[in-house]
Amino acid sequence: MRIFRYATVLATASTAIGAAISLESKKSTAKSTAPGANAATAKAVADAVTEATKPRDQHASTKYFHEPGSDDILGHYDTRYFKEVVSYEERTDTLHHMMRAYLEYFREAGLETWIAHGTLLGWWWNGKLLPWDWDIDTQVSGETLQYMAKNLNRTVHRYVSEDKEVEREYLLDVNPFAWERERGDGMNIIDARWIDTRNGLYIDITGLSETKPDEQPGIWSCKNYHHYQTKDLYPMRESVYEGVPALIPYAYEKILVEEYKEKALVVTNYEGHAWDQQQKLWVKKPGYEKLEQQKAEEREKHKQKGS
């Protein structure tokens, strides 16, 4: 699916997003929630979306997605579903199933998406998430983003693991500012999210568009100043991520080196983890929990100072 060329459609945006498909009528075809079992969930989602769109303050009044904090941990929860910082084990479990659910749904729905940024780096090492990472990054074409906004916005998707042991629900929420394909005020660089409704952890979804086709043909950009050439993205490579099929940009190594430099592909000790060559896994080092506890205490002190 080709990435669509940039077009200024802000006037159309508010109408299209405002007429977004209702929660009950547009569930996932393959992973839809059981009929009659979702009244409470649908109401909770609707209430949460309404709350999220209320202005917080003058500076952040245009910001759609909100997080309970701005650090590396609190900045990776959606406020609507955040209760508390989850444990290392729960985070790992959450992100694993969330990634599988997202990739499975998009493939079954025939929507093109691929993994990006730190998520792509995790794939480079062993086809898995980096265990110290708090979020997941994916990208879609502008065309796919447009379709999501018109047909899938604010839909809830039910996931059941292969062994039937895990059941989850995810909200696919498209930012009303997704139609604005340039950075704007910088408050809405994330175009959509796939959110775990249990704890607020999420997948960031950003669209790529050819924003200056006349001046820079074949250069695709997101709203956070990441730029890609068509030949570096396409043709997409078929691979596997967290045990399910996934698309990978064609020039993945070039993309990673440009974003993280060569050291990201060779350093084997990072963020309290060490690379185990035999297991092909990043292994948590002794003392990691103590480091996490220190970070939690620092957050609490900062919170108390601010109150």
PDB file of C-alpha atoms in Angstrom:
ATOM      1  CA  MET A   1       0.000   0.000   0.000  1.00  0.00           C
ATOM      2  CA  ARG A   2       1.647   3.228  -1.119  1.00  0.00           C
ATOM      3  CA  ILE A   3       1.978   6.099   1.318  1.00  0.00           C
ATOM      4  CA  PHE A   4      -0.429   8.865   0.353  1.00  0.00           C
ATOM      5  CA  ARG A   5       0.785  12.310  -0.648  1.00  0.00           C
ATOM      6  CA  TYR A   6       0.323  15.173   1.776  1.00  0.00           C
ATOM      7  CA  ALA A   7      -2.871  17.146   1.484  1.00  0.00           C
ATOM      8  CA  THR A   8      -4.199  19.917   3.704  1.00  0.00           C
ATOM      9  CA  VAL A   9      -7.474  18.517   4.919  1.00  0.00           C
ATOM     10  CA  LEU A  10      -7.845  20.089   8.350  1.00  0.00           C
ATOM     11  CA  ALA A  11     -11.286  21.413   7.448  1.00  0.00           C
ATOM     12  CA  THR A  12     -12.443  17.890   6.654  1.00  0.00           C
ATOM     13  CA  ALA A  13     -10.684  16.450   9.682  1.00  0.00           C
ATOM     14  CA  SER A  14     -12.969  17.672  12.430  1.00  0.00           C
ATOM     15  CA  THR A  15     -16.031  16.448  10.544  1.00  0.00           C
ATOM     16  CA  ALA A  16     -14.552  13.027   9.789  1.00  0.00           C
ATOM     17  CA  ILE A  17     -13.227  12.474  13.302  1.00  0.00           C
ATOM     18  CA  GLY A  18     -16.396  13.832  14.867  1.00  0.00           C
ATOM     19  CA  ALA A  19     -18.373  11.308  12.866  1.00  0.00           C
ATOM     20  CA  ALA A  20     -16.080   8.471  13.965  1.00  0.00           C
ATOM     21  CA  ILE A  21     -17.618   5.040  13.956  1.00  0.00           C
ATOM     22  CA  SER A  22     -19.289   4.181  17.273  1.00  0.00           C
ATOM     23  CA  LEU A  23     -17.788   1.741  19.716  1.00  0.00           C
ATOM     24  CA  GLU A  24     -20.535  -0.797  19.419  1.00  0.00           C
ATOM     25  CA  SER A  25     -20.925  -0.935  15.664  1.00  0.00           C
ATOM     26  CA  LYS A  26     -17.281  -1.241  14.640  1.00  0.00           C
ATOM     27  CA  LYS A  27     -15.575  -3.982  16.616  1.00  0.00           C
ATOM     28  CA  SER A  28     -12.718  -6.008  15.221  1.00  0.00           C
ATOM     29  CA  THR A  29     -14.013  -8.593  12.725  1.00  0.00           C
ATOM     30  CA  ALA A  30     -11.738 -11.404  13.848  1.00  0.00           C
ATOM     31  CA  LYS A  31     -11.233 -10.292  17.468  1.00  0.00           C
ATOM     32  CA  SER A  32     -14.550  -8.616  18.236  1.00  0.00           C
ATOM     33  CA  THR A  33     -15.861  -8.593  21.760  1.00  0.00           C
ATOM     34  CA  ALA A  34     -18.666 -11.010  22.534  1.00  0.00           C
ATOM     35  CA  PRO A  35     -22.151  -9.528  21.887  1.00  0.00           C
ATOM     36  CA  GLY A  36     -23.921  -8.307  25.010  1.00  0.00           C
ATOM     37  CA  ALA A  37     -20.772  -8.425  27.124  1.00  0.00           C
ATOM     38  CA  ASN A  38     -19.454  -4.958  26.454  1.00  0.00           C
ATOM     39  CA  ALA A  39     -21.928  -2.353  27.691  1.00  0.00           C
ATOM     40  CA  ALA A  40     -19.773  -1.459  30.674  1.00  0.00           C
ATOM     41  CA  THR A  41     -16.578  -1.462  28.631  1.00  0.00           C
ATOM     42  CA  ALA A  42     -18.092   0.691  25.885  1.00  0.00           C
ATOM     43  CA  LYS A  43     -19.357   3.236  28.423  1.00  0.00           C
ATOM     44  CA  ALA A  44     -15.992   3.304  30.187  1.00  0.00           C
ATOM     45  CA  VAL A  45     -14.197   3.911  26.897  1.00  0.00           C
ATOM     46  CA  ALA A  46     -16.619   6.647  25.883  1.00  0.00           C
ATOM     47  CA  ASP A  47     -16.246   8.361  29.257  1.00  0.00           C
ATOM     48  CA  ALA A  48     -12.464   8.050  29.062  1.00  0.00           C
ATOM     49  CA  VAL A  49     -12.339   9.579  25.590  1.00  0.00           C
ATOM     50  CA  THR A  50     -14.534  12.472  26.735  1.00  0.00           C
ATOM     51  CA  GLU A  51     -12.254  13.080  29.705  1.00  0.00           C
ATOM     52  CA  ALA A  52      -9.143  12.972  27.527  1.00  0.00           C
ATOM     53  CA  THR A  53     -10.425  15.706  25.224  1.00  0.00           C
ATOM     54  CA  LYS A  54     -10.998  18.235  28.015  1.00  0.00           C
ATOM     55  CA  PRO A  55      -8.422  21.056  28.035  1.00  0.00           C
ATOM     56  CA  ARG A  56      -5.880  20.706  30.871  1.00  0.00           C
ATOM     57  CA  ASP A  57      -4.262  24.126  30.769  1.00  0.00           C
ATOM     58  CA  GLN A  58      -3.609  26.890  28.317  1.00  0.00           C
ATOM     59  CA  HIS A  59      -0.324  25.429  27.023  1.00  0.00           C
ATOM     60  CA  ALA A  60      -1.576  21.864  26.664  1.00  0.00           C
ATOM     61  CA  SER A  61      -5.095  22.677  25.472  1.00  0.00           C
ATOM     62  CA  THR A  62      -4.448  21.218  22.008  1.00  0.00           C
ATOM     63  CA  LYS A  63      -2.850  18.003  23.287  1.00  0.00           C
ATOM     64  CA  TYR A  64      -5.070  14.957  22.761  1.00  0.00           C
ATOM     65  CA  PHE A  65      -3.146  12.087  24.344  1.00  0.00           C
ATOM     66  CA  HIS A  66      -2.168  12.605  27.970  1.00  0.00           C
ATOM     67  CA  GLU A  67       0.270  10.755  30.225  1.00  0.00           C
ATOM     68  CA  PRO A  68       0.514  10.809  34.053  1.00  0.00           C
ATOM     69  CA  GLY A  69       4.107  12.101  33.888  1.00  0.00           C
ATOM     70  CA  SER A  70       6.891  13.022  31.518  1.00  0.00           C
ATOM     71  CA  ASP A  71       9.739  10.727  32.598  1.00  0.00           C
ATOM     72  CA  ASP A  72      10.777   7.467  30.902  1.00  0.00           C
ATOM     73  CA  ILE A  73       8.248   5.497  32.949  1.00  0.00           C
ATOM     74  CA  LEU A  74       5.187   7.646  33.623  1.00  0.00           C
ATOM     75  CA  GLY A  75       5.427   9.049  30.123  1.00  0.00           C
ATOM     76  CA  HIS A  76       4.485   5.664  28.695  1.00  0.00           C
ATOM     77  CA  TYR A  77       1.014   5.264  30.182  1.00  0.00           C
ATOM     78  CA  ASP A  78      -2.250   6.678  28.901  1.00  0.00           C
ATOM     79  CA  THR A  79      -3.791   8.704  31.739  1.00  0.00           C
ATOM     80  CA  ARG A  80      -7.283   7.355  31.139  1.00  0.00           C
ATOM     81  CA  TYR A  81      -6.316   3.832  32.185  1.00  0.00           C
ATOM     82  CA  PHE A  82      -3.359   4.451  34.463  1.00  0.00           C
ATOM     83  CA  LYS A  83      -3.683   3.235  38.068  1.00  0.00           C
ATOM     84  CA  GLU A  84      -0.100   2.617  39.146  1.00  0.00           C
ATOM     85  CA  VAL A  85       3.306   1.739  37.712  1.00  0.00           C
ATOM     86  CA  VAL A  86       3.263  -1.973  36.941  1.00  0.00           C
ATOM     87  CA  SER A  87       6.017  -4.439  37.827  1.00  0.00           C
ATOM     88  CA  TYR A  88       8.786  -5.502  35.446  1.00  0.00           C
ATOM     89  CA  GLU A  89       7.013  -8.820  34.909  1.00  0.00           C
ATOM     90  CA  GLU A  90       3.604  -7.273  34.242  1.00  0.00           C
ATOM     91  CA  ARG A  91       5.093  -4.739  31.858  1.00  0.00           C
ATOM     92  CA  THR A  92       6.868  -7.486  29.904  1.00  0.00           C
ATOM     93  CA  ASP A  93       3.688  -9.558  29.750  1.00  0.00           C
ATOM     94  CA  THR A  94       1.562  -6.559  28.770  1.00  0.00           C
ATOM     95  CA  LEU A  95       3.810  -5.451  25.928  1.00  0.00           C
ATOM     96  CA  HIS A  96       4.268  -9.000  24.614  1.00  0.00           C
ATOM     97  CA  HIS A  97       0.546  -9.667  24.228  1.00  0.00           C
ATOM     98  CA  MET A  98      -0.216  -6.111  23.119  1.00  0.00           C
ATOM     99  CA  MET A  99       2.297  -6.408  20.281  1.00  0.00           C
ATOM    100  CA  ARG A 100       0.921  -9.770  19.181  1.00  0.00           C
ATOM    101  CA  ALA A 101      -2.665  -8.501  19.310  1.00  0.00           C
ATOM    102  CA  TYR A 102      -1.799  -5.405  17.283  1.00  0.00           C
ATOM    103  CA  LEU A 103       0.110  -7.230  14.553  1.00  0.00           C
ATOM    104  CA  GLU A 104      -2.486  -9.979  14.294  1.00  0.00           C
ATOM    105  CA  TYR A 105      -5.369  -7.537  14.008  1.00  0.00           C
ATOM    106  CA  PHE A 106      -3.723  -5.305  11.408  1.00  0.00           C
ATOM    107  CA  ARG A 107      -2.755  -8.288   9.273  1.00  0.00           C
ATOM    108  CA  GLU A 108      -6.231  -9.814   9.457  1.00  0.00           C
ATOM    109  CA  ALA A 109      -7.791  -6.437   8.623  1.00  0.00           C
ATOM    110  CA  GLY A 110      -5.477  -6.028   5.620  1.00  0.00           C
ATOM    111  CA  LEU A 111      -3.884  -2.856   7.030  1.00  0.00           C
ATOM    112  CA  GLU A 112      -0.204  -2.227   6.420  1.00  0.00           C
ATOM    113  CA  THR A 113       1.890  -1.427   9.490  1.00  0.00           C
ATOM    114  CA  TRP A 114       5.530  -1.946  10.394  1.00  0.00           C
ATOM    115  CA  ILE A 115       7.692  -1.685  13.496  1.00  0.00           C
ATOM    116  CA  ALA A 116       9.954   1.303  14.101  1.00  0.00           C
ATOM    117  CA  HIS A 117      12.481   2.994  16.409  1.00  0.00           C
ATOM    118  CA  GLY A 118      13.404   1.008  19.566  1.00  0.00           C
ATOM    119  CA  THR A 119      10.917  -1.689  18.624  1.00  0.00           C
ATOM    120  CA  LEU A 120      12.795  -2.212  15.349  1.00  0.00           C
ATOM    121  CA  LEU A 121      16.069  -2.330  17.289  1.00  0.00           C
ATOM    122  CA  GLY A 122      14.654  -5.115  19.447  1.00  0.00           C
ATOM    123  CA  TRP A 123      13.749  -7.024  16.292  1.00  0.00           C
ATOM    124  CA  TRP A 124      17.331  -6.614  15.013  1.00  0.00           C
ATOM    125  CA  TRP A 125      18.744  -8.318  18.100  1.00  0.00           C
ATOM    126  CA  ASN A 126      16.393 -11.262  18.473  1.00  0.00           C
ATOM    127  CA  GLY A 127      12.939 -10.564  17.073  1.00  0.00           C
ATOM    128  CA  LYS A 128      11.654  -9.484  20.477  1.00  0.00           C
ATOM    129  CA  LEU A 129      10.961  -6.379  22.513  1.00  0.00           C
ATOM    130  CA  LEU A 130      13.867  -4.825  24.360  1.00  0.00           C
ATOM    131  CA  PRO A 131      13.061  -5.816  27.960  1.00  0.00           C
ATOM    132  CA  TRP A 132      13.893  -2.382  29.403  1.00  0.00           C
ATOM    133  CA  ASP A 133      11.676  -0.565  26.919  1.00  0.00           C
ATOM    134  CA  TRP A 134       8.399   0.878  28.191  1.00  0.00           C
ATOM    135  CA  ASP A 135       6.662   1.456  24.904  1.00  0.00           C
ATOM    136  CA  ILE A 136       6.238   0.078  21.407  1.00  0.00           C
ATOM    137  CA  ASP A 137       6.570   2.106  18.218  1.00  0.00           C
ATOM    138  CA  THR A 138       4.914   1.309  14.920  1.00  0.00           C
ATOM    139  CA  GLN A 139       4.324   3.261  11.727  1.00  0.00           C
ATOM    140  CA  VAL A 140       1.634   3.276   9.066  1.00  0.00           C
ATOM    141  CA  SER A 141       1.222   4.999   5.740  1.00  0.00           C
ATOM    142  CA  GLY A 142      -0.827   8.166   5.621  1.00  0.00           C
ATOM    143  CA  GLU A 143      -3.379   6.236   3.596  1.00  0.00           C
ATOM    144  CA  THR A 144      -3.752   3.637   6.335  1.00  0.00           C
ATOM    145  CA  LEU A 145      -3.961   6.366   8.979  1.00  0.00           C
ATOM    146  CA  GLN A 146      -6.749   8.038   7.012  1.00  0.00           C
ATOM    147  CA  TYR A 147      -8.660   4.755   6.840  1.00  0.00           C
ATOM    148  CA  MET A 148      -8.210   4.167  10.569  1.00  0.00           C
ATOM    149  CA  ALA A 149      -9.565   7.619  11.380  1.00  0.00           C
ATOM    150  CA  LYS A 150     -12.657   7.169   9.230  1.00  0.00           C
ATOM    151  CA  ASN A 151     -13.491   3.549  10.022  1.00  0.00           C
ATOM    152  CA  LEU A 152     -11.773   2.322  13.189  1.00  0.00           C
ATOM    153  CA  ASN A 153     -11.439   5.271  15.518  1.00  0.00           C
ATOM    154  CA  ARG A 154     -12.199   4.473  19.177  1.00  0.00           C
ATOM    155  CA  THR A 155     -12.947   0.830  18.538  1.00  0.00           C
ATOM    156  CA  VAL A 156     -12.255  -1.821  21.166  1.00  0.00           C
ATOM    157  CA  HIS A 157     -10.571  -5.059  20.129  1.00  0.00           C
ATOM    158  CA  ARG A 158     -10.638  -8.297  22.064  1.00  0.00           C
ATOM    159  CA  TYR A 159      -7.583 -10.557  22.091  1.00  0.00           C
ATOM    160  CA  VAL A 160      -7.277 -14.168  23.189  1.00  0.00           C
ATOM    161  CA  SER A 161      -3.845 -15.794  23.299  1.00  0.00           C
ATOM    162  CA  GLU A 162      -3.116 -19.009  21.436  1.00  0.00           C
ATOM    163  CA  ASP A 163      -3.229 -21.057  24.641  1.00  0.00           C
ATOM    164  CA  LYS A 164      -6.529 -19.357  25.631  1.00  0.00           C
ATOM    165  CA  GLU A 165      -4.966 -18.339  28.941  1.00  0.00           C
ATOM    166  CA  VAL A 166      -4.845 -14.586  28.300  1.00  0.00           C
ATOM    167  CA  GLU A 167      -7.741 -12.312  27.362  1.00  0.00           C
ATOM    168  CA  ARG A 168      -7.268  -8.588  26.864  1.00  0.00           C
ATOM    169  CA  GLU A 169      -9.033  -5.580  25.364  1.00  0.00           C
ATOM    170  CA  TYR A 170      -7.364  -2.758  23.465  1.00  0.00           C
ATOM    171  CA  LEU A 171      -8.630   0.647  22.433  1.00  0.00           C
ATOM    172  CA  LEU A 172      -7.582   1.876  18.980  1.00  0.00           C
ATOM    173  CA  ASP A 173      -7.715   5.656  19.359  1.00  0.00           C
ATOM    174  CA  VAL A 174      -6.873   8.052  16.515  1.00  0.00           C
ATOM    175  CA  ASN A 175      -5.743  11.562  17.401  1.00  0.00           C
ATOM    176  CA  PRO A 176      -8.066  14.230  15.897  1.00  0.00           C
ATOM    177  CA  PHE A 177      -4.882  16.041  14.834  1.00  0.00           C
ATOM    178  CA  ALA A 178      -3.766  13.029  12.779  1.00  0.00           C
ATOM    179  CA  TRP A 179      -5.043  14.838   9.699  1.00  0.00           C
ATOM    180  CA  GLU A 180      -2.459  17.580  10.274  1.00  0.00           C
ATOM    181  CA  ARG A 181       0.623  16.080   8.624  1.00  0.00           C
ATOM    182  CA  GLU A 182       3.121  18.675   9.822  1.00  0.00           C
ATOM    183  CA  ARG A 183       4.375  19.143  13.376  1.00  0.00           C
ATOM    184  CA  GLY A 184       2.184  22.112  14.281  1.00  0.00           C
ATOM    185  CA  ASP A 185       2.676  23.111  17.925  1.00  0.00           C
ATOM    186  CA  GLY A 186       4.361  19.788  18.707  1.00  0.00           C
ATOM    187  CA  MET A 187       1.647  18.636  21.095  1.00  0.00           C
ATOM    188  CA  ASN A 188       0.233  15.938  18.810  1.00  0.00           C
ATOM    189  CA  ILE A 189       3.115  14.156  17.126  1.00  0.00           C
ATOM    190  CA  ILE A 190       1.574  10.763  17.934  1.00  0.00           C
ATOM    191  CA  ASP A 191      -1.177  10.018  15.435  1.00  0.00           C
ATOM    192  CA  ALA A 192      -2.853   7.046  17.118  1.00  0.00           C
ATOM    193  CA  ARG A 193      -2.492   4.580  19.959  1.00  0.00           C
ATOM    194  CA  TRP A 194      -3.340   0.949  20.651  1.00  0.00           C
ATOM    195  CA  ILE A 195      -3.953   0.991  24.404  1.00  0.00           C
ATOM    196  CA  ASP A 196      -4.221  -1.795  26.966  1.00  0.00           C
ATOM    197  CA  THR A 197      -7.378  -0.825  28.850  1.00  0.00           C
ATOM    198  CA  ARG A 198      -6.220  -2.632  32.011  1.00  0.00           C
ATOM    199  CA  ASN A 199      -3.219  -0.463  32.852  1.00  0.00           C
ATOM    200  CA  GLY A 200      -2.732   2.214  30.175  1.00  0.00           C
ATOM    201  CA  LEU A 201       0.431   0.932  28.508  1.00  0.00           C
ATOM    202  CA  TYR A 202       0.239   1.531  24.772  1.00  0.00           C
ATOM    203  CA  ILE A 203       1.662   1.261  21.275  1.00  0.00           C
ATOM    204  CA  ASP A 204       2.473   4.577  19.604  1.00  0.00           C
ATOM    205  CA  ILE A 205       1.318   4.651  15.974  1.00  0.00           C
ATOM    206  CA  THR A 206       2.715   7.375  13.716  1.00  0.00           C
ATOM    207  CA  GLY A 207       1.897   8.057  10.105  1.00  0.00           C
ATOM    208  CA  LEU A 208       4.405   8.771   7.339  1.00  0.00           C
ATOM    209  CA  SER A 209       3.520  11.159   4.534  1.00  0.00           C
ATOM    210  CA  GLU A 210       5.276  12.733   1.586  1.00  0.00           C
ATOM    211  CA  THR A 211       4.813  16.259   2.943  1.00  0.00           C
ATOM    212  CA  LYS A 212       6.769  18.116   0.229  1.00  0.00           C
ATOM    213  CA  PRO A 213       6.311  16.081  -2.942  1.00  0.00           C
ATOM    214  CA  ASP A 214       7.413  18.923  -5.228  1.00  0.00           C
ATOM    215  CA  GLU A 215      10.512  19.991  -3.302  1.00  0.00           C
ATOM    216  CA  GLN A 216      11.492  16.604  -1.824  1.00  0.00           C
ATOM    217  CA  PRO A 217       9.886  13.803  -3.833  1.00  0.00           C
ATOM    218  CA  GLY A 218      10.239  10.371  -2.296  1.00  0.00           C
ATOM    219  CA  ILE A 219      10.956  11.680   1.232  1.00  0.00           C
ATOM    220  CA  TRP A 220       8.457  10.508   3.826  1.00  0.00           C
ATOM    221  CA  SER A 221       8.166  12.162   7.220  1.00  0.00           C
ATOM    222  CA  CYS A 222       6.405  11.866  10.550  1.00  0.00           C
ATOM    223  CA  LYS A 223       5.614  14.833  12.789  1.00  0.00           C
ATOM    224  CA  ASN A 224       8.674  14.186  14.983  1.00  0.00           C
ATOM    225  CA  TYR A 225      11.230  14.980  12.251  1.00  0.00           C
ATOM    226  CA  HIS A 226      12.037  11.400  11.237  1.00  0.00           C
ATOM    227  CA  HIS A 227      12.603  11.212   7.486  1.00  0.00           C
ATOM    228  CA  TYR A 228      12.796   8.176   5.208  1.00  0.00           C
ATOM    229  CA  GLN A 229      13.390   7.570   1.521  1.00  0.00           C
ATOM    230  CA  THR A 230      10.897   5.424  -0.331  1.00  0.00           C
ATOM    231  CA  LYS A 231      13.663   2.970  -1.264  1.00  0.00           C
ATOM    232  CA  ASP A 232      14.553   2.534   2.416  1.00  0.00           C
ATOM    233  CA  LEU A 233      10.988   1.596   3.331  1.00  0.00           C
ATOM    234  CA  TYR A 234       9.879  -0.450   0.327  1.00  0.00           C
ATOM    235  CA  PRO A 235       9.563  -3.217  -0.528  1.00  0.00           C
ATOM    236  CA  MET A 236       8.768  -4.209   3.043  1.00  0.00           C
ATOM    237  CA  ARG A 237      10.393  -7.379   4.366  1.00  0.00           C
ATOM    238  CA  GLU A 238       8.325 -10.194   5.866  1.00  0.00           C
ATOM    239  CA  SER A 239       9.610 -11.319   9.243  1.00  0.00           C
ATOM    240  CA  VAL A 240       8.469 -12.384  12.720  1.00  0.00           C
ATOM    241  CA  TYR A 241       8.195 -10.271  15.873  1.00  0.00           C
ATOM    242  CA  GLU A 242       7.197 -11.635  19.284  1.00  0.00           C
ATOM    243  CA  GLY A 243       6.240 -14.841  17.515  1.00  0.00           C
ATOM    244  CA  VAL A 244       3.827 -13.390  14.934  1.00  0.00           C
ATOM    245  CA  PRO A 245       4.304 -12.174  11.334  1.00  0.00           C
ATOM    246  CA  ALA A 246       5.512  -8.589  11.032  1.00  0.00           C
ATOM    247  CA  LEU A 247       6.665  -6.157   8.352  1.00  0.00           C
ATOM    248  CA  ILE A 248      10.162  -4.657   8.510  1.00  0.00           C
ATOM    249  CA  PRO A 249      11.433  -1.669   6.472  1.00  0.00           C
ATOM    250  CA  TYR A 250      13.630  -2.753   3.580  1.00  0.00           C
ATOM    251  CA  ALA A 251      16.795  -0.876   4.635  1.00  0.00           C
ATOM    252  CA  TYR A 252      16.345  -1.640   8.335  1.00  0.00           C
ATOM    253  CA  GLU A 253      20.048  -1.531   9.233  1.00  0.00           C
ATOM    254  CA  LYS A 254      20.565   1.844   7.570  1.00  0.00           C
ATOM    255  CA  ILE A 255      17.535   3.214   9.393  1.00  0.00           C
ATOM    256  CA  LEU A 256      18.779   1.938  12.755  1.00  0.00           C
ATOM    257  CA  VAL A 257      22.304   3.286  12.303  1.00  0.00           C
ATOM    258  CA  GLU A 258      20.978   6.703  11.293  1.00  0.00           C
ATOM    259  CA  GLU A 259      18.759   6.852  14.379  1.00  0.00           C
ATOM    260  CA  TYR A 260      20.898   5.138  17.029  1.00  0.00           C
ATOM    261  CA  LYS A 261      24.439   4.979  15.543  1.00  0.00           C
ATOM    262  CA  GLU A 262      26.491   1.793  15.129  1.00  0.00           C
ATOM    263  CA  LYS A 263      26.946   1.279  18.870  1.00  0.00           C
ATOM    264  CA  ALA A 264      23.299   0.250  19.253  1.00  0.00           C
ATOM    265  CA  LEU A 265      24.078  -2.829  17.149  1.00  0.00           C
ATOM    266  CA  VAL A 266      27.153  -3.904  19.098  1.00  0.00           C
ATOM    267  CA  VAL A 267      26.825  -2.813  22.748  1.00  0.00           C
ATOM    268  CA  THR A 268      25.929  -5.868  24.854  1.00  0.00           C
ATOM    269  CA  ASN A 269      25.375  -4.200  28.246  1.00  0.00           C
ATOM    270  CA  TYR A 270      22.635  -1.630  28.494  1.00  0.00           C
ATOM    271  CA  GLU A 271      19.985  -0.400  30.950  1.00  0.00           C
ATOM    272  CA  GLY A 272      20.678  -3.087  33.539  1.00  0.00           C
ATOM    273  CA  HIS A 273      20.646  -5.936  31.000  1.00  0.00           C
ATOM    274  CA  ALA A 274      23.348  -8.055  29.370  1.00  0.00           C
ATOM    275  CA  TRP A 275      23.166  -9.834  26.022  1.00  0.00           C
ATOM    276  CA  ASP A 276      23.412 -13.613  26.353  1.00  0.00           C
ATOM    277  CA  GLN A 277      24.777 -14.877  23.056  1.00  0.00           C
ATOM    278  CA  GLN A 278      23.855 -18.510  23.695  1.00  0.00           C
ATOM    279  CA  GLN A 279      20.245 -17.825  24.632  1.00  0.00           C
ATOM    280  CA  LYS A 280      19.917 -14.913  22.186  1.00  0.00           C
ATOM    281  CA  LEU A 281      18.250 -12.962  24.966  1.00  0.00           C
ATOM    282  CA  TRP A 282      18.757  -9.784  26.943  1.00  0.00           C
ATOM    283  CA  VAL A 283      19.096 -10.973  30.557  1.00  0.00           C
ATOM    284  CA  LYS A 284      18.291  -8.790  33.535  1.00  0.00           C
ATOM    285  CA  LYS A 285      21.417  -8.167  35.632  1.00  0.00           C
ATOM    286  CA  PRO A 286      21.541  -8.442  39.452  1.00  0.00           C
ATOM    287  CA  GLY A 287      20.586  -5.178  41.069  1.00  0.00           C
ATOM    288  CA  TYR A 288      18.122  -4.120  38.383  1.00  0.00           C
ATOM    289  CA  GLU A 289      15.219  -4.136  40.839  1.00  0.00           C
ATOM    290  CA  LYS A 290      17.172  -1.865  43.179  1.00  0.00           C
ATOM    291  CA  LEU A 291      17.719   0.586  40.332  1.00  0.00           C
ATOM    292  CA  GLU A 292      14.011   0.533  39.518  1.00  0.00           C
ATOM    293  CA  GLN A 293      13.179   1.137  43.190  1.00  0.00           C
ATOM    294  CA  GLN A 294      15.494   4.149  43.281  1.00  0.00           C
ATOM    295  CA  LYS A 295      13.763   5.585  40.234  1.00  0.00           C
ATOM    296  CA  ALA A 296      10.375   5.055  41.891  1.00  0.00           C
ATOM    297  CA  GLU A 297      11.533   6.847  45.044  1.00  0.00           C
ATOM    298  CA  GLU A 298      12.845   9.753  42.977  1.00  0.00           C
ATOM    299  CA  ARG A 299       9.487  10.018  41.200  1.00  0.00           C
ATOM    300  CA  GLU A 300       7.659  10.063  44.519  1.00  0.00           C
ATOM    301  CA  LYS A 301       9.930  12.798  45.902  1.00  0.00           C
ATOM    302  CA  HIS A 302       9.415  14.866  42.780  1.00  0.00           C
ATOM    303  CA  LYS A 303       5.655  14.372  43.040  1.00  0.00           C
ATOM    304  CA  GLN A 304       5.612  15.492  46.671  1.00  0.00           C
ATOM    305  CA  LYS A 305       7.649  18.597  45.875  1.00  0.00           C
ATOM    306  CA  GLY A 306       5.204  19.511  43.157  1.00  0.00           C
ATOM    307  CA  SER A 307       2.128  19.085  45.372  1.00  0.00           C
TER     308      SER A 307
END
